[in-house]
Structures are given as structure tokens and as C-alpha cells.
Coordinates of C-alpha atoms and ligand atoms in Angstrom, one line a residue:
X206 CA -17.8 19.6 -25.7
X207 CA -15.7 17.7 -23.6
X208 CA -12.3 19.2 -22.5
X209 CA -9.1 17.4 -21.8
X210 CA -6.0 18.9 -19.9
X211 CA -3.1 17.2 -18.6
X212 CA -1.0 17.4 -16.1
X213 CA 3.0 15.8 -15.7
X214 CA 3.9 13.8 -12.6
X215 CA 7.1 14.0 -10.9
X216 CA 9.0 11.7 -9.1
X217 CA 11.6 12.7 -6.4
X218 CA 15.3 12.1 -6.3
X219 CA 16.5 8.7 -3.9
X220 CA 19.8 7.9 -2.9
X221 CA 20.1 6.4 0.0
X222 CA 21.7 2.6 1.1
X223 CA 19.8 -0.4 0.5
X224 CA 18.8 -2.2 3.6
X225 CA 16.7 -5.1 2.2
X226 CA 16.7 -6.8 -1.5
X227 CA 14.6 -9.3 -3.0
X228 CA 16.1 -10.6 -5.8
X229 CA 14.3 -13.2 -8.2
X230 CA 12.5 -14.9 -4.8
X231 CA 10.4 -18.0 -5.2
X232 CA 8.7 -20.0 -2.6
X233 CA 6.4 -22.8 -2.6
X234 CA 4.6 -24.7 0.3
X235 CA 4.1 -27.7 -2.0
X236 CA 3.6 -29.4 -5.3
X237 CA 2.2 -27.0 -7.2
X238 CA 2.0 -23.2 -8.4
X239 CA 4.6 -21.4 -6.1
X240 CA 3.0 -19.4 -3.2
X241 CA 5.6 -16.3 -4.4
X242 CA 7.1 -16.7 -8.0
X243 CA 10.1 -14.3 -9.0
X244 CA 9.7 -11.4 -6.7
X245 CA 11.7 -9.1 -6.8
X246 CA 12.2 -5.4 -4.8
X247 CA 14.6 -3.2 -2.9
X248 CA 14.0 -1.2 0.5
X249 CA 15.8 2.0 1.1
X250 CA 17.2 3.0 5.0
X251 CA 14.2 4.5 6.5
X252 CA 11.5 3.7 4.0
X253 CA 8.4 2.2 4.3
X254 CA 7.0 -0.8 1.7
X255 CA 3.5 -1.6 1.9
X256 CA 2.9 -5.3 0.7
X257 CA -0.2 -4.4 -1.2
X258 CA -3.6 -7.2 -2.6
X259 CA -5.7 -9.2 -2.4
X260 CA -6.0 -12.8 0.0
X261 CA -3.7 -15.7 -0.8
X262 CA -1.4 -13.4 -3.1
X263 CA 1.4 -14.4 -1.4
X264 CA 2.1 -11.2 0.7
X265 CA 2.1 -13.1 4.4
X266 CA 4.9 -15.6 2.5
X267 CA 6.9 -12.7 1.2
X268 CA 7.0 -11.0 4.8
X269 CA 7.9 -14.8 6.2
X270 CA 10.5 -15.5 3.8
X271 CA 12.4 -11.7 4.6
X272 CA 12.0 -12.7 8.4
X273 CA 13.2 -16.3 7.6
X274 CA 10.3 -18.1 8.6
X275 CA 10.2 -19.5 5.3
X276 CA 13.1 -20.9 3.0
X277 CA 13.0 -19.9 -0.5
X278 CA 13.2 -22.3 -3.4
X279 CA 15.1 -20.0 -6.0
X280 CA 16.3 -16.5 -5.6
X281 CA 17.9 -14.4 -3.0
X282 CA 17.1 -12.1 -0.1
X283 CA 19.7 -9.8 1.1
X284 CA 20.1 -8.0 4.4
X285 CA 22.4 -4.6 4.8
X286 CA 24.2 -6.6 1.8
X287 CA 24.6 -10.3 3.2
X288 CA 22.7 -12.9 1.8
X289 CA 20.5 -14.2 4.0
X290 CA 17.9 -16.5 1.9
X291 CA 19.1 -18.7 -1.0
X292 CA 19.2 -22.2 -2.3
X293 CA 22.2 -22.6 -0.2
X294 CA 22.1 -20.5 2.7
X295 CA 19.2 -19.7 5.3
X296 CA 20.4 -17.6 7.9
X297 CA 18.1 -18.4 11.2
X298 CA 15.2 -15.6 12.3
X299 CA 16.7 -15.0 15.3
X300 CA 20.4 -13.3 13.7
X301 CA 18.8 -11.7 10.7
X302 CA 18.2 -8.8 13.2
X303 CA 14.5 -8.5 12.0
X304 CA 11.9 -7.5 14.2
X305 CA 8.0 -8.3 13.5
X306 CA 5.0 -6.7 14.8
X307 CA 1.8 -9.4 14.3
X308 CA -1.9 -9.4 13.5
X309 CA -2.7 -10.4 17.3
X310 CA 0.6 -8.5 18.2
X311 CA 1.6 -11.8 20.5
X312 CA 2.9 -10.4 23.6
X313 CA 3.6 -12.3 26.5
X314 CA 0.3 -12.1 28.6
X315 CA 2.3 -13.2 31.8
X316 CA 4.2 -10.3 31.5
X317 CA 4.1 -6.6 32.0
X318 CA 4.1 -3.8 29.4
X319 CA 8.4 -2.9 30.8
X320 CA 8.8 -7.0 30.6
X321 CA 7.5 -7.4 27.1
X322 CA 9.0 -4.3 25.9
X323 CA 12.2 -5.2 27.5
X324 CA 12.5 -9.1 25.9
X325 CA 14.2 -9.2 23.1
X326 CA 16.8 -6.9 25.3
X327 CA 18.3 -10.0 27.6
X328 CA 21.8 -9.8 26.0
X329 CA 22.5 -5.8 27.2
X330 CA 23.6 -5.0 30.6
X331 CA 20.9 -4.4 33.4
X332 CA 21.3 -0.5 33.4
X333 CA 21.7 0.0 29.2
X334 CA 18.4 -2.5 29.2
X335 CA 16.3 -0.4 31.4
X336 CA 17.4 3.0 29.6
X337 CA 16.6 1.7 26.3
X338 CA 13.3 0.6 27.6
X339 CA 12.5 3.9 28.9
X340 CA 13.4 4.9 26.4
X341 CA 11.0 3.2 23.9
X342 CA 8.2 3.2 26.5
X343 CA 8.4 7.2 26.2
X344 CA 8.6 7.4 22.6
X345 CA 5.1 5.2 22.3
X346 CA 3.3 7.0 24.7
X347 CA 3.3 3.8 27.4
X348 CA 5.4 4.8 30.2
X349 CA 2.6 5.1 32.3
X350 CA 1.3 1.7 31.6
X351 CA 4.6 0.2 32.1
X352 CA 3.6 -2.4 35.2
X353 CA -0.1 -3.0 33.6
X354 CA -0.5 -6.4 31.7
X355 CA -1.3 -7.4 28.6
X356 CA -5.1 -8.1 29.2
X357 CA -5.8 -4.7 31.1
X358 CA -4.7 -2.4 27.6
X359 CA -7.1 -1.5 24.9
X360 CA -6.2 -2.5 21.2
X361 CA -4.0 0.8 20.4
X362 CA -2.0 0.3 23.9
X363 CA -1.4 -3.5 23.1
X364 CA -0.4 -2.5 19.6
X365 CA 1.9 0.3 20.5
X366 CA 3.5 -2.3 23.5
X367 CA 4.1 -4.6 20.2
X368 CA 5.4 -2.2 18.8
X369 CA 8.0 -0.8 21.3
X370 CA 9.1 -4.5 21.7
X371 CA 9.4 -5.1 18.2
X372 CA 11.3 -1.6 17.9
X373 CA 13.5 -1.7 21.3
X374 CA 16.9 -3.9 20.2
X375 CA 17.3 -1.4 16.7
X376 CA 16.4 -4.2 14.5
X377 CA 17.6 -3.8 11.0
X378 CA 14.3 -3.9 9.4
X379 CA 10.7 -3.9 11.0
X380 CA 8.1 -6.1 9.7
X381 CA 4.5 -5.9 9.9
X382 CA 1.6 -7.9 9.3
X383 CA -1.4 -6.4 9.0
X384 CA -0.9 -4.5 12.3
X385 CA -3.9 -2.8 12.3
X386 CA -6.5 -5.7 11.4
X387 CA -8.0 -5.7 15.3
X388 CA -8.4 -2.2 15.8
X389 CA -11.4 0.4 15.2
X390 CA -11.5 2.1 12.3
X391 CA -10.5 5.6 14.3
X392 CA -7.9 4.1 16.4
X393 CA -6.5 2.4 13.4
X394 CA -6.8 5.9 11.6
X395 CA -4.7 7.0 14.3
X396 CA -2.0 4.3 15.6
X397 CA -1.1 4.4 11.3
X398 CA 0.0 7.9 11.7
X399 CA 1.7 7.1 15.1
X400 CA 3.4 3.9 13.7
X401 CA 5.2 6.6 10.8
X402 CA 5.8 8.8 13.0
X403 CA 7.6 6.3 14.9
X404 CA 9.1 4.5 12.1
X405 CA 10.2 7.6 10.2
X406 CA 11.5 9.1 14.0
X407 CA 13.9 6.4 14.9
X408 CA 14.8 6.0 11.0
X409 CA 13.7 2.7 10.8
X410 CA 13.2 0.6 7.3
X411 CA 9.9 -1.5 7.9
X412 CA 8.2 -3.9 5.5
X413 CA 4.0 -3.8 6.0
X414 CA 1.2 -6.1 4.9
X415 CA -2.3 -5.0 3.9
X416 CA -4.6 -5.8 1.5
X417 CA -6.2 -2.0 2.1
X418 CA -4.7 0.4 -0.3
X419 CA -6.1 3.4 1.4
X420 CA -3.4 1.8 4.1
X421 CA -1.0 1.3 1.8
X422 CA -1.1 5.0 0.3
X423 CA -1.1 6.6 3.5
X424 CA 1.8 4.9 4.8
X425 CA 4.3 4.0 2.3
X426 CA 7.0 5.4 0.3
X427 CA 6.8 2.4 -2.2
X428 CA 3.9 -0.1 -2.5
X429 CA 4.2 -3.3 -4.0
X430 CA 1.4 -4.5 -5.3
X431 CA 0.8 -8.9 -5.4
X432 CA -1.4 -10.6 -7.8
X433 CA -1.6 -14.6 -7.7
X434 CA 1.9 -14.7 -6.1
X435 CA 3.7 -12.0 -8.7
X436 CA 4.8 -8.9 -8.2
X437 CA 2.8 -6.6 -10.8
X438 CA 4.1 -3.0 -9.7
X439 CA 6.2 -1.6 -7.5
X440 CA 6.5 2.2 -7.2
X441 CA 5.2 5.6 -5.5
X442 CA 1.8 5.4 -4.1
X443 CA 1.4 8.5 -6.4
X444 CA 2.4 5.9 -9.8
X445 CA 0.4 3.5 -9.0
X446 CA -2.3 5.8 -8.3
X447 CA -2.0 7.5 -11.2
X448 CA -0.1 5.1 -13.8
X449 CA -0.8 1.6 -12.4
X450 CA 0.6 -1.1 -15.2
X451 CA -2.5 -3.0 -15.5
X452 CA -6.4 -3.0 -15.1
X453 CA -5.4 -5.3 -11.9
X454 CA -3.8 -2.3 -10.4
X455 CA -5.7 0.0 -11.7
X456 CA -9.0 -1.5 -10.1
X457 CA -7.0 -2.8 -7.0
X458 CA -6.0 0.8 -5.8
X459 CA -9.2 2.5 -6.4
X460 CA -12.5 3.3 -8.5
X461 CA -11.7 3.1 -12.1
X462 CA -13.2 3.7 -15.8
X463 CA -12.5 2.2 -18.5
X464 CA -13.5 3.7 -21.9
X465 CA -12.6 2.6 -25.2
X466 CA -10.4 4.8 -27.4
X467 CA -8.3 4.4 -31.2
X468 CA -4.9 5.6 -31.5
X469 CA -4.6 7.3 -34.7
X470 CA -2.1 9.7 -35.4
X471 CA -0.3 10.1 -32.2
X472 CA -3.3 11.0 -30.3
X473 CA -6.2 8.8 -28.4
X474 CA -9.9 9.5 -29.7
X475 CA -12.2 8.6 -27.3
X476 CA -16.0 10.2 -26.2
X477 CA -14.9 12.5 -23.8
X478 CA -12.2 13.9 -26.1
X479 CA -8.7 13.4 -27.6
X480 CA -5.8 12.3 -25.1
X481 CA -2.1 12.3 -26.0
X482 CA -0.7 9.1 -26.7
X483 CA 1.5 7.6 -23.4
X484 CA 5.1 8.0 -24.7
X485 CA 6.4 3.9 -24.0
X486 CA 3.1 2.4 -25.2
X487 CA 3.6 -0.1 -27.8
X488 CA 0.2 -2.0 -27.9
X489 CA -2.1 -1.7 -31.2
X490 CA -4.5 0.9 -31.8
X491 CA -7.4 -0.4 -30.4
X492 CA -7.2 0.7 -26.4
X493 CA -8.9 1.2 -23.1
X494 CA -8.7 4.4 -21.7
X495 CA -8.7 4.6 -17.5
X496 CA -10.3 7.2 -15.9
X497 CA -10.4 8.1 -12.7
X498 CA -13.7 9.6 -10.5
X499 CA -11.5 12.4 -9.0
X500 CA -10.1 12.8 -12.7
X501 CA -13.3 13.9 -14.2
X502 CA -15.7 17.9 -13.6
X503 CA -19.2 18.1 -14.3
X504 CA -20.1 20.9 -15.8
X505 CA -24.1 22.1 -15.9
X506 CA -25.1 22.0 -19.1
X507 CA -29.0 21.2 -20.0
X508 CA -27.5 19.8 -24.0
X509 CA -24.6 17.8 -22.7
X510 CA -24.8 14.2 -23.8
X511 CA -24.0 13.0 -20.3
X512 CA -26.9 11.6 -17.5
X513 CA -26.4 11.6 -14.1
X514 CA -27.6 8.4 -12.8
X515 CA -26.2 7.7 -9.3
X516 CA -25.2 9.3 -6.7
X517 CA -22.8 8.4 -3.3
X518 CA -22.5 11.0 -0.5
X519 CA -19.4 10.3 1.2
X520 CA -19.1 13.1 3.2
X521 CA -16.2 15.1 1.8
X522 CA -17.3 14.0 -1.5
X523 CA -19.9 12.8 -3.4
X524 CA -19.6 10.1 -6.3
X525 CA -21.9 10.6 -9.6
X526 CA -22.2 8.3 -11.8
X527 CA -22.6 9.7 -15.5
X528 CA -24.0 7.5 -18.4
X529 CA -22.5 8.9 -21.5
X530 CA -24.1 8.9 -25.1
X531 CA -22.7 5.9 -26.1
X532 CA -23.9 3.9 -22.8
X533 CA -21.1 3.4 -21.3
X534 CA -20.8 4.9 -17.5
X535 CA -18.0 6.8 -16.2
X536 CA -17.9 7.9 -12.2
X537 CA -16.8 11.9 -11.1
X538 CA -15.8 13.1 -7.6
X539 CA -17.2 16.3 -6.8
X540 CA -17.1 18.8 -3.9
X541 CA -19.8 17.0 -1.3
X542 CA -21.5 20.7 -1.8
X543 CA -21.7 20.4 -5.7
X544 CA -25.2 18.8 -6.2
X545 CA -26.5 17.8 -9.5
X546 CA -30.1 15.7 -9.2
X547 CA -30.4 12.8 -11.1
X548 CA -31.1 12.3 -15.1
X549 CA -30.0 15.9 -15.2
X550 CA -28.2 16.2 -18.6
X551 CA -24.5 17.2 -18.3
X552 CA -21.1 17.8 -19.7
X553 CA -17.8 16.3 -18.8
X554 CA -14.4 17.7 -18.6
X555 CA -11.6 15.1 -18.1
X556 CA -8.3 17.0 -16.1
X557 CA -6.0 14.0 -16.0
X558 CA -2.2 13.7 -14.7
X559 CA -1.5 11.1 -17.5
X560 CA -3.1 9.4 -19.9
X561 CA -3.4 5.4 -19.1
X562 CA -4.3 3.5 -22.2
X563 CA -4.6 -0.7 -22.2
X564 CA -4.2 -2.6 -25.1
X565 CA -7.8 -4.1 -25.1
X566 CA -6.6 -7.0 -27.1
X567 CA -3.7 -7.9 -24.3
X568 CA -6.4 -7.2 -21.5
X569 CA -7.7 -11.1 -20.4
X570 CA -9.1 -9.9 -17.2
Ligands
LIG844 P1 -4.1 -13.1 3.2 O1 -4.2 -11.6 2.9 O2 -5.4 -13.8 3.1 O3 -3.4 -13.3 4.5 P2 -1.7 -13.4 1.6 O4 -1.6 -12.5 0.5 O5 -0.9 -13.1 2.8 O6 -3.2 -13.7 2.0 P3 -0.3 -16.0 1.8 O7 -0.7 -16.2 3.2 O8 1.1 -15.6 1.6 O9 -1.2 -14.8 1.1 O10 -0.6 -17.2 0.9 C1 -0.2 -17.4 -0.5 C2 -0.6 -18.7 -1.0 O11 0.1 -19.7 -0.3 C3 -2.0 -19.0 -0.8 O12 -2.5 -19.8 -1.9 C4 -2.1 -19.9 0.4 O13 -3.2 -20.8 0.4 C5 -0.8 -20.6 0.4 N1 -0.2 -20.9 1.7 C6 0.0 -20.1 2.7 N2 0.5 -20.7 3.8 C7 0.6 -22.0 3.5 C8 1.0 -23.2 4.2 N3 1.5 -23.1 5.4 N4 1.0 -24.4 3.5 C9 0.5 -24.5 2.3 N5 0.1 -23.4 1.6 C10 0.1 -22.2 2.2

């Protein structure tokens, strides 16, 4: 018998000022589909919005268009209130107070770490520029690479030199593409917590690309998540993790199950149980249910109509993969010391913060 328990989500309280707004924001390259269509989002002071899927969704466009790299055919983008991007305005990159850490981090390789870091700092006077340098070189960890050059710092140093340049004039918003793509998977592990640190230290509201979501959950307060140039969630990593609005999210953000499952009488039938009917679902009776690995327990029992078939070690955890009576195959996270050999017979037991139900006959994926 399988057993279903469900748990409510909470979402916390926000009120602080809006520092960036996307309102409606379409751009196009060329004749043809637009490369961002309608986009529309707010950042918070001190928050953290990770531009979230898959290549050529239009996230790199997005992150251009805010800096004002690119000009946008319909919509707005507004900075600290002003509007910077519209049909009939484009306020220039250099006065929209932006600053932008890239993929290659682009610093000056004729110049020292003190002499990147310091760039952007040319209009202050001599003494308040060499403070605030000091002062950013302290805060990333550098100082002691200050006269090295660019080509004599590992990955994380040149990153972190990036970043104190990017960081160093108090821009009003930090963006970031893909700042990690050249770094090992441990430093990267690393420079992400460092970066919030940083970021959440000096307060500072920062737009970041990735197309990772385990990047994407660990750093942001919001994730937006792209498909084909739309904007198809935005919300907590926690939402979309837990009540993504599609099967694209759904799959994008991590492993996923989908079973099938009739409404009748306020409650979803499916073979691993009943599940209470989402309360905003208006699709017909005939649904897919999602289930999540870490959503589902094995239990040992030698009559349960469930087969293990697979199995992933991934250290921490280990993946099974269960074919259920009917055939179809649903995927549990277990304890990496829970071991269960394969085609042992099993039961489920589904422990779910929400139910997540698709009408199958709007799903066209
Ligand atoms: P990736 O993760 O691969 O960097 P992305 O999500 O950042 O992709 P964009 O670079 O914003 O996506 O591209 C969105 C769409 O716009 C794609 O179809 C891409 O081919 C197109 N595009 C991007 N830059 C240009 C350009 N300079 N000229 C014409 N089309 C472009």
C-alpha cells in the first residue's frame, strides 16, 4: 500500500526597493522570432537573480539589454526607477551605473591586479581611489597579489580581480555571465559561495547567467527560468523546485516523474496513491502527476508491486529506479547507506510538499 503525506511550503515576506524592472522587454537581432519576447521581472536591493536554461534562450540578450549593450524593440527596463531602455530612450552602458563580470572576466592583461581593480575608478581623487581599492582588494582576498598580472593568477584569482573591478565604483546592479564557466568544478564550488558572500556583504543587487540550476539554486533569491526567448517562471529556487509551472521547468531544474492520474472528486487517483487536488488547477481530469526522486521512500517489502531496476551511487545518495506494476518507472533518493539489490520487489511511499498535476491534454512537449 502506498502512502501519501503532504507537506505546505512557505514563502517569506519581501519588502524592500526595486532596483531593476523588466517590463514587457522584447529584443530581436533580426527578421525573425525575437531573441527575448515579453520579458518581464523585478530585482529587489541586495538580491540575487539567476538567469536560468538552456543555449540560445535568450539569457546572454536579456543580461545585454539591462547593461545596454543591446536596444530593445518593445518594452521597458528601468534602473532605481528611471527608464533606461525603451522604444524612445536608450541610456548609454557607460551611465546606467552597471557593472559586469564576464565569461573570460576581460581584464586588462597590461595591467596589474591594483590597476585593473582600480579602472573604472579614474573620476575619484588619487587618495579616495586608492582607499577604495584597498579596500575591495581586502574584501576579495587579493591584496597580496595586488602588483601581479593578469597572466601570473590562477582562474579563482583572475575571477575574484574581475570581480573587485566590477564591484569597486558601487555600481547600481552587478551583472554576470556565466562567471564560473572557466573554473574547476571545486574552485567553482567555492568562488559561488565567495561571490554571495561578497554580493550579499556589500548589499549589492546582481543579475547572473547560467544554464546550471544546481548554480542557480545555490545562489539566488529568485531564478528566472528562459525557454525559446520567454520567460516561463520566475520565483524562489524553493517554487520552482517544488511547484515549477510546466514539465519544461519541471525537467529543467532537476530529475522528474511523470505519472498519470484522474481527478475525480476533488482528489488525484494515481498508482502510488490518492493526492489532493492543487487548489488553482483548472485543467480537465485527465493529468500528469510529477514526482520527484527525493519525494519518494522505499520501503522493504517482498509483495510490493514495485522492482528495483537501476541503481546510481552518487555519493551522498544513491538513485533507484523503481518499475511500478503498471510499467511505468518512477526514480527514489535514498540515504547512500540504504541498499536495496536489484529486481528486489518493493513498496513506495510518496512524502511530497505539494502536489504538481499537468493537464496531459495542454502538455505538447
Ligand atoms: P547560451 O547559453 O548558449 O549563451 P543564451 O541563452 O545566452 O545562450 P542568447 O545568446 O541570448 O542565448 O541568444 C538568444 C538567441 O539570439 C539565439 O537564437 C541566438 O542565436 C540569437 N543571437 C544571439 N546573439 C546574436 C547576434 N549578435 N546576432 C543574431 N542573433 C543572435
Amino acid at each position: 500500500m502506498t502512502k501519501v503525506v503532504i507537506f505546505v511550503l512557505m514563502t517569506p515576506p519581501d519588502d524592500k526597493p526595486i532596483v531593476l524592472e523588466l517590463q514587457n522587454v522584447t529584443c530581436s537581432y533580426e527578421a525573425g522570432s525575437p531573441a527575448v519576447e515579453g520579458m518581464s521581472f523585478s530585482a529587489q536591493k541586495g538580491d540575487v537573480i539567476c538567469l536560468l536554461g538552456p543555449s540560445g534562450c535568450g539569457k546572454t540578450t536579456t543580461l545585454r539589454s539591462i547593461a545596454g549593450f543591446e536596444p530593445v524593440a518593445s518594452g521597458e527596463i528601468r534602473l532605481n526607477g528611471a527608464v533606461v531602455s525603451a522604444t524612445n530612450r536608450h541610456v548609454p552602458p557607460e551611465r546606467r551605473r552597471v557593472g559586469m563580470v564576464f565569461q573570460d572576466y576581460a581584464l586588462f592583461p597590461h595591467l596589474t591586479v591594483r590597476d585593473n581593480v582600480g579602472f573604472g575608478l579614474a573620476t575619484t581623487t588619487a587618495d579616495d581611489r586608492r582607499k577604495r581599492i584597498d579596500e575591495m582588494l581586502s574584501l576579495t582576498g587579493l591584496s597580496a597579489l595586488a602588483p601581479r598580472y593578469p597572466h601570473a593568477l590562477s582562474g579563482g584569482q583572475q575571477q575574484r580581480t574581475a570581480l573587485a573591478r566590477a564591484l569597486a565604483p558601487q555600481p547600481v546592479l552587478m551583472l554576470l555571465d556565466e562567471p564560473f564557466s572557466n573554473l574547476d568544478p571545486d574552485t567553482t564550488e567555492r568562488m559561488r559561495m565567495e561571490l554571495l558572500r561578497l554580493l550579499k556583504m556589500t548589499q549589492t543587487t546582481a543579475v547572473l547567467v547560467t544554464h546550471d540550476h544546481k548554480e542557480a539554486f545555490a545562489m539566488a533569491d529568485y531564478v528566472a527560468v528562459l525557454n525559446s526567448g520567454k520567460l516561463e517562471q520566475f520565483a524562489t529556487p524553493e517554487t520552482i523546485y517544488h511547484l515549477p509551472v510546466s514539465p519544461f521547468v519541471a525537467e529543467f531544474v532537476g530529475q522528474a516523474d511523470f505519472i498519470p492520474g484522474t481527478i475525480r472528486d476533488a482528489a488525484v487517483l494515481t498508482q502510488l496513491g490518492t493526492f489532493p487536488v492543487p487548489s488553482g488547477y483548472r485543467g480537465g481530469p485527465d493529468v500528469s502527476v510529477m514526482i520527484r526522486p527525493d519525494d519518494v521512500h522505499i520501503r522493504e517489502n517482498g509483495d510490493g508491486d514495485g522492482t528495483v531496476e537501476s541503481r546510481q551511487f552518487r555519493g551522498s545518495e544513491i538513485i533507484y529506479g523503481i518499475r511500478l506494476g503498471s510499467g511505468d518507472v518512477v526514480h527514489s533518493s535514498e540515504a547512500s547507506t540504504r541498499f536495496f539489490p536489484l529486481d528486489a520487489k518493493v513498496e513506495l511511499e510518496v512524502m511530497a510538499t505539494h502536489t504538481v498535476v499537468f493537464d496531459r491534454k495542454a502538455w505538447t512537449t
